[in-house]
PDB file of C-alpha atoms in Angstrom:
ATOM      1  CA  MET Y   1     -99.249  -4.125 -76.738  1.00 45.00           C
ATOM      2  CA  ALA Y   2    -102.805  -4.820 -77.813  1.00 46.00           C
ATOM      3  CA  SER Y   3    -103.144  -1.342 -79.308  1.00 47.00           C
ATOM      4  CA  VAL Y   4     -99.974  -1.903 -81.357  1.00 45.00           C
ATOM      5  CA  TYR Y   5    -101.393  -5.108 -82.786  1.00 47.00           C
ATOM      6  CA  ARG Y   6    -104.691  -3.417 -83.525  1.00 46.00           C
ATOM      7  CA  ASN Y   7    -102.934  -0.715 -85.437  1.00 45.00           C
ATOM      8  CA  SER Y   8    -101.016  -3.207 -87.539  1.00 45.00           C
ATOM      9  CA  ASN Y   9    -104.154  -5.295 -88.123  1.00 49.00           C
ATOM     10  CA  SER Y  10    -106.204  -2.331 -89.186  1.00 47.00           C
ATOM     11  CA  GLY Y  11    -103.982  -1.906 -92.175  1.00 47.00           C
ATOM     12  CA  SER Y  12    -102.255   1.326 -91.210  1.00 48.00           C
ATOM     13  CA  GLU Y  13     -98.553   1.137 -91.837  1.00 53.00           C
ATOM     14  CA  GLY Y  14     -97.695   3.802 -89.161  1.00 55.00           C
ATOM     15  CA  GLY Y  15     -97.811   1.338 -86.203  1.00 61.00           C
ATOM     16  CA  GLU Y  16     -95.255  -1.119 -87.545  1.00 76.00           C
ATOM     17  CA  PRO Y  17     -92.181   1.159 -87.217  1.00 78.00           C
ATOM     18  CA  VAL Y  18     -93.222   2.028 -83.627  1.00 78.00           C
ATOM     19  CA  MET Y  19     -93.365  -1.678 -82.784  1.00 82.00           C
ATOM     20  CA  ASP Y  20     -90.025  -2.358 -84.429  1.00 90.00           C
ATOM     21  CA  GLU Y  21     -88.454   0.561 -82.535  1.00 89.00           C
ATOM     22  CA  ARG Y  22     -89.855  -0.658 -79.205  1.00 90.00           C
ATOM     23  CA  LYS Y  23     -88.773  -4.198 -79.959  1.00 92.00           C
ATOM     24  CA  ARG Y  24     -85.266  -3.037 -80.903  1.00 91.00           C
ATOM     25  CA  LYS Y  25     -84.985  -0.912 -77.713  1.00 92.00           C
ATOM     26  CA  ARG Y  26     -86.211  -3.796 -75.599  1.00 93.00           C
ATOM     27  CA  MET Y  27     -83.698  -6.178 -77.211  1.00 93.00           C
ATOM     28  CA  LEU Y  28     -80.882  -3.698 -76.596  1.00 93.00           C
ATOM     29  CA  SER Y  29     -82.006  -3.245 -73.006  1.00 95.00           C
ATOM     30  CA  ASN Y  30     -82.122  -7.022 -72.476  1.00 96.00           C
ATOM     31  CA  ARG Y  31     -78.676  -7.446 -74.028  1.00 95.00           C
ATOM     32  CA  GLU Y  32     -77.231  -4.733 -71.783  1.00 96.00           C
ATOM     33  CA  SER Y  33     -78.901  -6.255 -68.734  1.00 96.00           C
ATOM     34  CA  ALA Y  34     -77.546  -9.707 -69.629  1.00 96.00           C
ATOM     35  CA  ARG Y  35     -74.063  -8.219 -70.173  1.00 96.00           C
ATOM     36  CA  ARG Y  36     -74.169  -6.545 -66.728  1.00 97.00           C
ATOM     37  CA  SER Y  37     -75.372  -9.782 -65.160  1.00 97.00           C
ATOM     38  CA  ARG Y  38     -72.493 -11.724 -66.769  1.00 97.00           C
ATOM     39  CA  MET Y  39     -70.035  -9.087 -65.569  1.00 97.00           C
ATOM     40  CA  ARG Y  40     -71.405  -9.321 -61.999  1.00 97.00           C
ATOM     41  CA  LYS Y  41     -71.123 -13.091 -62.057  1.00 97.00           C
ATOM     42  CA  GLN Y  42     -67.588 -12.875 -63.447  1.00 97.00           C
ATOM     43  CA  LYS Y  43     -66.619 -10.389 -60.720  1.00 97.00           C
ATOM     44  CA  GLN Y  44     -68.136 -12.635 -58.033  1.00 97.00           C
ATOM     45  CA  LEU Y  45     -66.226 -15.614 -59.464  1.00 97.00           C
ATOM     46  CA  GLU Y  46     -62.959 -13.660 -59.437  1.00 97.00           C
ATOM     47  CA  ASP Y  47     -63.576 -12.462 -55.878  1.00 97.00           C
ATOM     48  CA  LEU Y  48     -64.319 -15.984 -54.697  1.00 97.00           C
ATOM     49  CA  THR Y  49     -61.249 -17.325 -56.488  1.00 97.00           C
ATOM     50  CA  GLU Y  50     -59.072 -14.719 -54.764  1.00 97.00           C
ATOM     51  CA  GLU Y  51     -60.634 -15.575 -51.403  1.00 97.00           C
ATOM     52  CA  VAL Y  52     -59.965 -19.280 -51.991  1.00 98.00           C
ATOM     53  CA  LYS Y  53     -56.301 -18.513 -52.751  1.00 97.00           C
ATOM     54  CA  ARG Y  54     -56.029 -16.302 -49.668  1.00 97.00           C
ATOM     55  CA  LEU Y  55     -57.654 -18.926 -47.428  1.00 98.00           C
ATOM     56  CA  GLU Y  56     -55.460 -21.693 -48.852  1.00 98.00           C
ATOM     57  CA  ALA Y  57     -52.343 -19.622 -48.121  1.00 97.00           C
ATOM     58  CA  SER Y  58     -53.598 -18.905 -44.601  1.00 97.00           C
ATOM     59  CA  ASN Y  59     -54.385 -22.579 -44.115  1.00 97.00           C
ATOM     60  CA  LYS Y  60     -50.888 -23.525 -45.258  1.00 97.00           C
ATOM     61  CA  GLN Y  61     -49.353 -21.081 -42.772  1.00 97.00           C
ATOM     62  CA  LEU Y  62     -51.497 -22.470 -39.963  1.00 97.00           C
ATOM     63  CA  ILE Y  63     -50.524 -26.032 -40.855  1.00 97.00           C
ATOM     64  CA  GLU Y  64     -46.838 -25.072 -40.749  1.00 96.00           C
ATOM     65  CA  ALA Y  65     -47.292 -23.312 -37.399  1.00 96.00           C
ATOM     66  CA  ILE Y  66     -49.107 -26.343 -35.976  1.00 96.00           C
ATOM     67  CA  LYS Y  67     -46.363 -28.637 -37.257  1.00 96.00           C
ATOM     68  CA  MET Y  68     -43.696 -26.510 -35.589  1.00 96.00           C
ATOM     69  CA  LYS Y  69     -45.662 -26.457 -32.314  1.00 96.00           C
ATOM     70  CA  GLU Y  70     -46.092 -30.228 -32.446  1.00 95.00           C
ATOM     71  CA  GLU Y  71     -42.343 -30.698 -32.978  1.00 95.00           C
ATOM     72  CA  SER Y  72     -41.602 -28.331 -30.113  1.00 94.00           C
ATOM     73  CA  TYR Y  73     -44.107 -30.175 -27.930  1.00 95.00           C
ATOM     74  CA  ALA Y  74     -42.477 -33.517 -28.775  1.00 93.00           C
ATOM     75  CA  GLU Y  75     -39.046 -32.148 -27.861  1.00 93.00           C
ATOM     76  CA  ILE Y  76     -40.298 -30.747 -24.563  1.00 94.00           C
ATOM     77  CA  GLU Y  77     -42.182 -33.942 -23.779  1.00 92.00           C
ATOM     78  CA  SER Y  78     -39.018 -35.918 -24.439  1.00 92.00           C
ATOM     79  CA  SER Y  79     -37.034 -33.627 -22.148  1.00 91.00           C
ATOM     80  CA  ASN Y  80     -39.702 -33.982 -19.470  1.00 91.00           C
ATOM     81  CA  GLY Y  81     -39.483 -37.758 -19.762  1.00 90.00           C
ATOM     82  CA  VAL Y  82     -35.733 -37.605 -19.189  1.00 91.00           C
ATOM     83  CA  ILE Y  83     -36.189 -35.313 -16.195  1.00 91.00           C
ATOM     84  CA  ARG Y  84     -38.869 -37.599 -14.729  1.00 90.00           C
ATOM     85  CA  ALA Y  85     -36.513 -40.572 -15.081  1.00 90.00           C
ATOM     86  CA  GLN Y  86     -33.749 -38.584 -13.368  1.00 91.00           C
ATOM     87  CA  ILE Y  87     -36.105 -37.649 -10.530  1.00 90.00           C
ATOM     88  CA  THR Y  88     -37.029 -41.294 -10.043  1.00 90.00           C
ATOM     89  CA  GLU Y  89     -33.390 -42.341 -10.097  1.00 92.00           C
ATOM     90  CA  LEU Y  90     -32.358 -39.640  -7.624  1.00 90.00           C
ATOM     91  CA  GLY Y  91     -35.259 -40.556  -5.347  1.00 89.00           C
ATOM     92  CA  ASP Y  92     -34.133 -44.178  -5.376  1.00 90.00           C
ATOM     93  CA  ARG Y  93     -30.560 -43.114  -4.579  1.00 91.00           C
ATOM     94  CA  LEU Y  94     -31.797 -40.968  -1.707  1.00 90.00           C
ATOM     95  CA  LYS Y  95     -33.790 -43.864  -0.265  1.00 91.00           C
ATOM     96  CA  PHE Y  96     -30.738 -46.105  -0.573  1.00 92.00           C
ATOM     97  CA  LEU Y  97     -28.466 -43.557   1.144  1.00 89.00           C
ATOM     98  CA  ASN Y  98     -31.023 -43.034   3.930  1.00 87.00           C
ATOM     99  CA  SER Y  99     -31.179 -46.764   4.499  1.00 89.00           C
ATOM    100  CA  ILE Y 100     -27.349 -46.851   4.738  1.00 87.00           C
ATOM    101  CA  LEU Y 101     -27.470 -44.038   7.327  1.00 84.00           C
ATOM    102  CA  GLU Y 102     -30.125 -45.921   9.326  1.00 85.00           C
ATOM    103  CA  ILE Y 103     -27.995 -49.049   9.274  1.00 86.00           C
ATOM    104  CA  ALA Y 104     -24.925 -47.057  10.348  1.00 82.00           C
ATOM    105  CA  GLU Y 105     -26.926 -45.570  13.263  1.00 81.00           C
ATOM    106  CA  VAL Y 106     -28.107 -48.991  14.369  1.00 83.00           C
ATOM    107  CA  VAL Y 107     -24.607 -50.440  14.151  1.00 82.00           C
ATOM    108  CA  SER Y 108     -23.012 -47.519  16.033  1.00 77.00           C
ATOM    109  CA  GLY Y 109     -25.667 -47.681  18.729  1.00 76.00           C
ATOM    110  CA  GLY Y 110     -27.429 -44.457  17.770  1.00 68.00           C
ATOM    111  CA  GLU Y 111     -24.370 -42.306  18.199  1.00 70.00           C
ATOM    112  CA  LEU Y 112     -23.534 -41.592  14.616  1.00 63.00           C
ATOM    113  CA  SER Y 113     -21.657 -38.342  14.567  1.00 65.00           C
ATOM    114  CA  VAL Y 114     -21.557 -37.481  10.911  1.00 62.00           C
ATOM    115  CA  ASP Y 115     -21.994 -33.860  10.032  1.00 66.00           C
ATOM    116  CA  LEU Y 116     -24.094 -33.762   6.917  1.00 64.00           C
ATOM    117  CA  PRO Y 117     -23.904 -30.536   4.992  1.00 67.00           C
ATOM    118  CA  GLU Y 118     -27.212 -28.901   4.247  1.00 69.00           C
ATOM    119  CA  ILE Y 119     -28.011 -29.226   0.592  1.00 67.00           C
ATOM    120  CA  PRO Y 120     -29.940 -26.197  -0.652  1.00 62.00           C
ATOM    121  CA  ASP Y 121     -33.180 -26.940  -2.393  1.00 64.00           C
ATOM    122  CA  PRO Y 122     -33.440 -24.735  -5.507  1.00 62.00           C
ATOM    123  CA  LEU Y 123     -37.187 -25.339  -5.677  1.00 63.00           C
ATOM    124  CA  MET Y 124     -37.708 -23.583  -2.367  1.00 61.00           C
ATOM    125  CA  LYS Y 125     -36.049 -20.376  -3.630  1.00 63.00           C
ATOM    126  CA  PRO Y 126     -36.508 -20.286  -7.409  1.00 58.00           C
ATOM    127  CA  TRP Y 127     -35.292 -16.693  -7.669  1.00 63.00           C
ATOM    128  CA  GLN Y 128     -31.812 -17.741  -6.563  1.00 63.00           C
ATOM    129  CA  ILE Y 129     -29.459 -19.413  -8.994  1.00 60.00           C
ATOM    130  CA  PRO Y 130     -28.588 -22.860  -7.553  1.00 56.00           C
ATOM    131  CA  TYR Y 131     -25.145 -23.064  -9.212  1.00 57.00           C
ATOM    132  CA  PRO Y 132     -23.690 -19.570  -9.519  1.00 56.00           C
ATOM    133  CA  PHE Y 133     -20.436 -20.768 -11.076  1.00 56.00           C
ATOM    134  CA  GLN Y 134     -21.997 -22.456 -14.070  1.00 55.00           C
ATOM    135  CA  PRO Y 135     -22.453 -20.212 -17.097  1.00 57.00           C
ATOM    136  CA  ILE Y 136     -25.904 -20.036 -18.600  1.00 58.00           C
ATOM    137  CA  MET Y 137     -25.682 -21.053 -22.213  1.00 61.00           C
ATOM    138  CA  ALA Y 138     -27.907 -19.353 -24.779  1.00 58.00           C
ATOM    139  CA  SER Y 139     -28.445 -20.169 -28.410  1.00 65.00           C
ATOM    140  CA  ALA Y 140     -29.753 -18.068 -31.280  1.00 60.00           C
ATOM    141  CA  ASP Y 141     -32.806 -20.255 -31.848  1.00 65.00           C
ATOM    142  CA  MET Y 142     -33.896 -20.716 -28.240  1.00 58.00           C
ATOM    143  CA  PHE Y 143     -36.689 -18.138 -28.612  1.00 60.00           C
ATOM    144  CA  LEU Y 144     -37.985 -19.372 -31.955  1.00 62.00           C
ATOM    145  CA  HIS Y 145     -40.255 -22.023 -30.469  1.00 53.00           C
TER     146      HIS Y 145
END
């Protein structure tokens, strides 16, 4: 650059068009570089905006799935509560019936001749259906949860 200034200071008019040409080329180069930089930033912004939309949609789907699982869990927990209450009630009934049998044995002098049928325990053989005459009901939405 110093040589360009020297040429223009020395009074020769030949150096000034060279400087203007270099300056014009440099300005064009800077403009093009700035334009490319703006385009890159715009592309990055568009990409990030698309990613935000995609992640929001994914997040919405996950929230819906979690909500469905929570509802299913609440239903199952409610069913388990009912079953637990039934187990407690049946246990109490069994204790009561056993106490009646003990009293009947004491009263009869230990010679109680009651043939009690053996009640099969379905928990001991889970592969066998405990009530073969009851139909198994199925619904269309039983596998959705």
